[in-house]
């Protein structure tokens, strides 16, 4: 089973990807017995306004590492991104979860092909509320972009939260993220929904 999971991940690595410069995940790591699928509508609010729509798939490798693949399109004609999240410091007691996400991808914007290399420090903390478990997170992605005319590092601040409704926690997670342009990036608003999948049981945990 583990071999099959790594094999599928490697097959997609060369052809899949992620929401343009967004994070859309906390520092919580998906259990290795689960897959997860998600959707992300994204509205760009600076530069040329517009919208993207992204889909992604994720799996856990072990207690501290997971991988994600995303495809998207819209105002950014095409975006494909693969990332690995590594969280050596989990959320325990008063300590927040802290880790890094590494990623690479390609995008097509107008007449320009863009190669992306990204590293993103990521921190999150779980809170139980009367409305369900919420996991606010913060990340600062540093994305090296190689274009036809320029090479530069884009930086943005990503602030978001995952929300696990008590009656839906085993079947769906909802969330939202705000991205703020810090340097040559995009300001955006995203909402997202994820759906866990276990091969032996189907959707739901």
mmCIF file of C-alpha atoms in Angstrom:
data_model
loop_
_atom_site.group_PDB
_atom_site.id
_atom_site.type_symbol
_atom_site.label_atom_id
_atom_site.label_comp_id
_atom_site.label_asym_id
_atom_site.label_seq_id
_atom_site.Cartn_x
_atom_site.Cartn_y
_atom_site.Cartn_z
ATOM 1 C CA UNK A 1 0.000 0.000 0.000
ATOM 2 C CA UNK A 2 2.781 2.446 0.886
ATOM 3 C CA UNK A 3 4.603 1.590 -2.339
ATOM 4 C CA UNK A 4 1.440 2.265 -4.359
ATOM 5 C CA UNK A 5 0.938 5.605 -2.638
ATOM 6 C CA UNK A 6 4.493 6.775 -3.375
ATOM 7 C CA UNK A 7 4.244 5.466 -6.928
ATOM 8 C CA UNK A 8 1.050 7.434 -7.610
ATOM 9 C CA UNK A 9 2.590 10.544 -6.072
ATOM 10 C CA UNK A 10 5.671 10.276 -8.309
ATOM 11 C CA UNK A 11 3.539 9.788 -11.407
ATOM 12 C CA UNK A 12 1.746 13.054 -10.774
ATOM 13 C CA UNK A 13 4.818 14.982 -9.669
ATOM 14 C CA UNK A 14 5.815 15.910 -13.198
ATOM 15 C CA UNK A 15 2.365 16.971 -14.355
ATOM 16 C CA UNK A 16 0.383 18.412 -11.462
ATOM 17 C CA UNK A 17 0.269 21.436 -9.122
ATOM 18 C CA UNK A 18 -1.203 24.168 -6.775
ATOM 19 C CA UNK A 19 -3.287 27.366 -6.328
ATOM 20 C CA UNK A 20 -1.282 30.303 -7.618
ATOM 21 C CA UNK A 21 0.917 31.474 -4.721
ATOM 22 C CA UNK A 22 -1.643 30.415 -2.091
ATOM 23 C CA UNK A 23 -1.168 27.890 0.750
ATOM 24 C CA UNK A 24 -4.647 26.485 1.562
ATOM 25 C CA UNK A 25 -3.476 24.214 4.398
ATOM 26 C CA UNK A 26 -2.514 24.387 8.058
ATOM 27 C CA UNK A 27 0.510 22.737 9.634
ATOM 28 C CA UNK A 28 -1.599 19.699 10.554
ATOM 29 C CA UNK A 29 -0.399 16.548 8.757
ATOM 30 C CA UNK A 30 -2.905 14.209 7.114
ATOM 31 C CA UNK A 31 -2.759 10.653 8.580
ATOM 32 C CA UNK A 32 -0.943 8.220 6.275
ATOM 33 C CA UNK A 33 -4.052 6.028 5.868
ATOM 34 C CA UNK A 34 -6.014 8.882 4.274
ATOM 35 C CA UNK A 35 -6.148 10.679 0.968
ATOM 36 C CA UNK A 36 -7.789 14.074 0.637
ATOM 37 C CA UNK A 37 -9.331 15.940 -2.282
ATOM 38 C CA UNK A 38 -10.151 19.635 -2.339
ATOM 39 C CA UNK A 39 -11.390 22.615 -4.321
ATOM 40 C CA UNK A 40 -10.374 26.264 -4.084
ATOM 41 C CA UNK A 41 -12.085 29.231 -5.763
ATOM 42 C CA UNK A 42 -9.683 32.191 -5.625
ATOM 43 C CA UNK A 43 -10.345 35.892 -6.305
ATOM 44 C CA UNK A 44 -7.372 38.125 -7.194
ATOM 45 C CA UNK A 45 -7.796 41.648 -5.829
ATOM 46 C CA UNK A 46 -4.689 43.543 -6.964
ATOM 47 C CA UNK A 47 -2.958 44.051 -10.298
ATOM 48 C CA UNK A 48 -5.415 42.789 -12.895
ATOM 49 C CA UNK A 49 -8.431 41.530 -10.962
ATOM 50 C CA UNK A 50 -9.791 38.127 -11.819
ATOM 51 C CA UNK A 51 -10.428 34.661 -10.446
ATOM 52 C CA UNK A 52 -8.916 31.175 -10.490
ATOM 53 C CA UNK A 53 -10.315 27.757 -9.680
ATOM 54 C CA UNK A 54 -8.032 25.059 -8.318
ATOM 55 C CA UNK A 55 -8.372 21.399 -7.414
ATOM 56 C CA UNK A 56 -5.912 19.416 -5.326
ATOM 57 C CA UNK A 57 -5.173 15.956 -3.945
ATOM 58 C CA UNK A 58 -3.133 15.159 -0.852
ATOM 59 C CA UNK A 59 -1.795 12.168 1.032
ATOM 60 C CA UNK A 60 0.166 11.655 4.243
ATOM 61 C CA UNK A 61 3.526 9.860 4.126
ATOM 62 C CA UNK A 62 4.232 9.626 7.864
ATOM 63 C CA UNK A 63 3.498 11.493 11.121
ATOM 64 C CA UNK A 64 5.396 14.602 10.024
ATOM 65 C CA UNK A 65 5.245 14.650 6.206
ATOM 66 C CA UNK A 66 2.539 14.914 3.556
ATOM 67 C CA UNK A 67 2.418 15.672 -0.162
ATOM 68 C CA UNK A 68 -0.023 17.660 -2.264
ATOM 69 C CA UNK A 69 -0.698 18.074 -5.991
ATOM 70 C CA UNK A 70 -2.770 20.934 -7.449
ATOM 71 C CA UNK A 71 -4.064 22.004 -10.839
ATOM 72 C CA UNK A 72 -5.740 25.293 -11.599
ATOM 73 C CA UNK A 73 -6.743 27.825 -14.188
ATOM 74 C CA UNK A 74 -8.605 31.069 -14.747
ATOM 75 C CA UNK A 75 -6.947 34.486 -14.777
ATOM 76 C CA UNK A 76 -3.713 32.521 -14.572
ATOM 77 C CA UNK A 77 -4.259 30.448 -17.715
ATOM 78 C CA UNK A 78 -2.799 27.282 -16.212
ATOM 79 C CA UNK A 79 -1.031 26.437 -12.968
ATOM 80 C CA UNK A 80 0.440 23.116 -11.851
ATOM 81 C CA UNK A 81 2.212 22.679 -8.537
ATOM 82 C CA UNK A 82 3.520 19.835 -6.342
ATOM 83 C CA UNK A 83 4.459 20.381 -2.707
ATOM 84 C CA UNK A 84 5.724 18.483 0.322
ATOM 85 C CA UNK A 85 4.884 19.643 3.846
ATOM 86 C CA UNK A 86 7.294 18.770 6.661
ATOM 87 C CA UNK A 87 6.200 19.487 10.247
ATOM 88 C CA UNK A 88 8.919 18.478 12.760
ATOM 89 C CA UNK A 89 7.165 20.345 15.593
ATOM 90 C CA UNK A 90 3.523 19.174 16.032
ATOM 91 C CA UNK A 91 0.742 21.003 17.859
ATOM 92 C CA UNK A 92 1.086 19.840 21.488
ATOM 93 C CA UNK A 93 0.050 21.583 24.734
ATOM 94 C CA UNK A 94 0.770 25.306 24.258
ATOM 95 C CA UNK A 95 3.151 24.772 21.352
ATOM 96 C CA UNK A 96 1.778 25.497 17.870
ATOM 97 C CA UNK A 97 2.551 23.220 14.939
ATOM 98 C CA UNK A 98 5.545 24.576 12.989
ATOM 99 C CA UNK A 99 6.998 23.389 9.716
ATOM 100 C CA UNK A 100 7.996 24.118 6.166
ATOM 101 C CA UNK A 101 6.369 23.518 2.806
ATOM 102 C CA UNK A 102 8.558 22.987 -0.248
ATOM 103 C CA UNK A 103 7.091 23.139 -3.738
ATOM 104 C CA UNK A 104 7.720 23.437 -7.450
ATOM 105 C CA UNK A 105 5.496 24.022 -10.416
ATOM 106 C CA UNK A 106 4.807 25.609 -13.748
ATOM 107 C CA UNK A 107 2.252 28.218 -14.804
ATOM 108 C CA UNK A 108 1.089 29.883 -17.986
ATOM 109 C CA UNK A 109 0.127 33.546 -17.745
ATOM 110 C CA UNK A 110 -0.830 35.259 -21.010
ATOM 111 C CA UNK A 111 2.137 34.597 -23.324
ATOM 112 C CA UNK A 112 4.599 33.795 -20.565
ATOM 113 C CA UNK A 113 5.621 30.422 -19.120
ATOM 114 C CA UNK A 114 6.504 30.655 -15.428
ATOM 115 C CA UNK A 115 8.597 28.177 -13.426
ATOM 116 C CA UNK A 116 7.968 28.269 -9.666
ATOM 117 C CA UNK A 117 10.155 27.133 -6.768
ATOM 118 C CA UNK A 118 8.739 27.783 -3.314
ATOM 119 C CA UNK A 119 9.592 27.456 0.362
ATOM 120 C CA UNK A 120 7.025 28.516 2.955
ATOM 121 C CA UNK A 121 7.434 28.617 6.757
ATOM 122 C CA UNK A 122 4.081 27.548 8.211
ATOM 123 C CA UNK A 123 2.590 27.725 11.713
ATOM 124 C CA UNK A 124 -0.876 26.796 13.035
ATOM 125 C CA UNK A 125 -2.740 26.102 16.280
ATOM 126 C CA UNK A 126 -5.883 24.050 16.964
ATOM 127 C CA UNK A 127 -8.747 25.501 19.018
ATOM 128 C CA UNK A 128 -11.888 23.670 20.134
ATOM 129 C CA UNK A 129 -14.954 25.914 20.083
ATOM 130 C CA UNK A 130 -18.676 25.340 20.537
ATOM 131 C CA UNK A 131 -18.979 25.555 16.740
ATOM 132 C CA UNK A 132 -16.320 22.922 16.069
ATOM 133 C CA UNK A 133 -12.550 22.625 15.747
ATOM 134 C CA UNK A 134 -10.852 25.601 14.086
ATOM 135 C CA UNK A 135 -7.212 25.652 12.971
ATOM 136 C CA UNK A 136 -5.949 29.155 12.158
ATOM 137 C CA UNK A 137 -2.636 29.263 10.321
ATOM 138 C CA UNK A 138 -0.072 31.708 8.978
ATOM 139 C CA UNK A 139 2.549 31.242 6.284
ATOM 140 C CA UNK A 140 5.010 33.411 4.370
ATOM 141 C CA UNK A 141 5.709 31.773 0.994
ATOM 142 C CA UNK A 142 8.913 32.774 -0.778
ATOM 143 C CA UNK A 143 8.462 31.843 -4.429
ATOM 144 C CA UNK A 144 11.255 32.064 -6.981
ATOM 145 C CA UNK A 145 9.697 32.768 -10.376
ATOM 146 C CA UNK A 146 11.524 32.267 -13.646
ATOM 147 C CA UNK A 147 9.868 34.017 -16.597
ATOM 148 C CA UNK A 148 10.864 34.791 -20.160
ATOM 149 C CA UNK A 149 12.007 38.315 -19.267
ATOM 150 C CA UNK A 150 12.806 38.217 -15.559
ATOM 151 C CA UNK A 151 13.764 36.117 -12.537
ATOM 152 C CA UNK A 152 12.618 37.263 -9.109
ATOM 153 C CA UNK A 153 11.348 36.169 -5.698
ATOM 154 C CA UNK A 154 7.686 36.880 -4.946
ATOM 155 C CA UNK A 155 6.633 37.065 -1.297
ATOM 156 C CA UNK A 156 3.186 37.155 0.244
ATOM 157 C CA UNK A 157 1.587 36.730 3.640
ATOM 158 C CA UNK A 158 -1.034 33.968 3.804
ATOM 159 C CA UNK A 159 -3.448 33.982 6.751
ATOM 160 C CA UNK A 160 -6.251 31.466 6.923
ATOM 161 C CA UNK A 161 -8.198 28.936 8.935
ATOM 162 C CA UNK A 162 -9.598 25.439 8.606
ATOM 163 C CA UNK A 163 -12.988 24.767 10.187
ATOM 164 C CA UNK A 164 -14.231 21.305 11.173
ATOM 165 C CA UNK A 165 -17.987 21.452 11.805
ATOM 166 C CA UNK A 166 -19.000 18.900 14.501
ATOM 167 C CA UNK A 167 -21.491 17.170 12.187
ATOM 168 C CA UNK A 168 -19.248 17.275 9.107
ATOM 169 C CA UNK A 169 -15.775 16.732 10.603
ATOM 170 C CA UNK A 170 -15.473 13.209 9.180
ATOM 171 C CA UNK A 171 -16.658 14.102 5.688
ATOM 172 C CA UNK A 172 -15.644 17.693 4.928
ATOM 173 C CA UNK A 173 -13.449 20.549 6.134
ATOM 174 C CA UNK A 174 -14.156 24.158 5.157
ATOM 175 C CA UNK A 175 -11.715 27.038 5.149
ATOM 176 C CA UNK A 176 -10.760 30.503 3.959
ATOM 177 C CA UNK A 177 -7.483 32.302 3.280
ATOM 178 C CA UNK A 178 -6.396 35.886 2.701
ATOM 179 C CA UNK A 179 -3.173 36.519 0.804
ATOM 180 C CA UNK A 180 -1.426 39.884 1.044
ATOM 181 C CA UNK A 181 1.165 40.967 -1.505
ATOM 182 C CA UNK A 182 4.518 41.735 0.137
ATOM 183 C CA UNK A 183 6.736 41.762 -2.951
ATOM 184 C CA UNK A 184 5.800 41.179 -6.622
ATOM 185 C CA UNK A 185 3.006 38.807 -5.666
ATOM 186 C CA UNK A 186 -0.813 38.787 -5.596
ATOM 187 C CA UNK A 187 -3.387 39.837 -3.058
ATOM 188 C CA UNK A 188 -6.240 37.339 -3.078
ATOM 189 C CA UNK A 189 -9.168 35.863 -1.187
ATOM 190 C CA UNK A 190 -9.706 32.093 -1.299
ATOM 191 C CA UNK A 191 -12.272 29.734 0.141
ATOM 192 C CA UNK A 192 -11.777 25.981 0.100
ATOM 193 C CA UNK A 193 -13.329 22.647 0.968
ATOM 194 C CA UNK A 194 -11.537 19.331 1.493
ATOM 195 C CA UNK A 195 -12.922 15.795 1.500
ATOM 196 C CA UNK A 196 -11.049 12.909 3.213
ATOM 197 C CA UNK A 197 -10.935 9.533 1.490
ATOM 198 C CA UNK A 198 -9.835 6.171 2.871
ATOM 199 C CA UNK A 199 -9.325 3.424 0.283
ATOM 200 C CA UNK A 200 -10.905 0.728 2.485
ATOM 201 C CA UNK A 201 -13.991 2.818 3.345
ATOM 202 C CA UNK A 202 -14.412 5.498 0.670
ATOM 203 C CA UNK A 203 -15.162 9.148 1.503
ATOM 204 C CA UNK A 204 -15.383 10.061 5.163
ATOM 205 C CA UNK A 205 -13.141 8.912 8.006
#
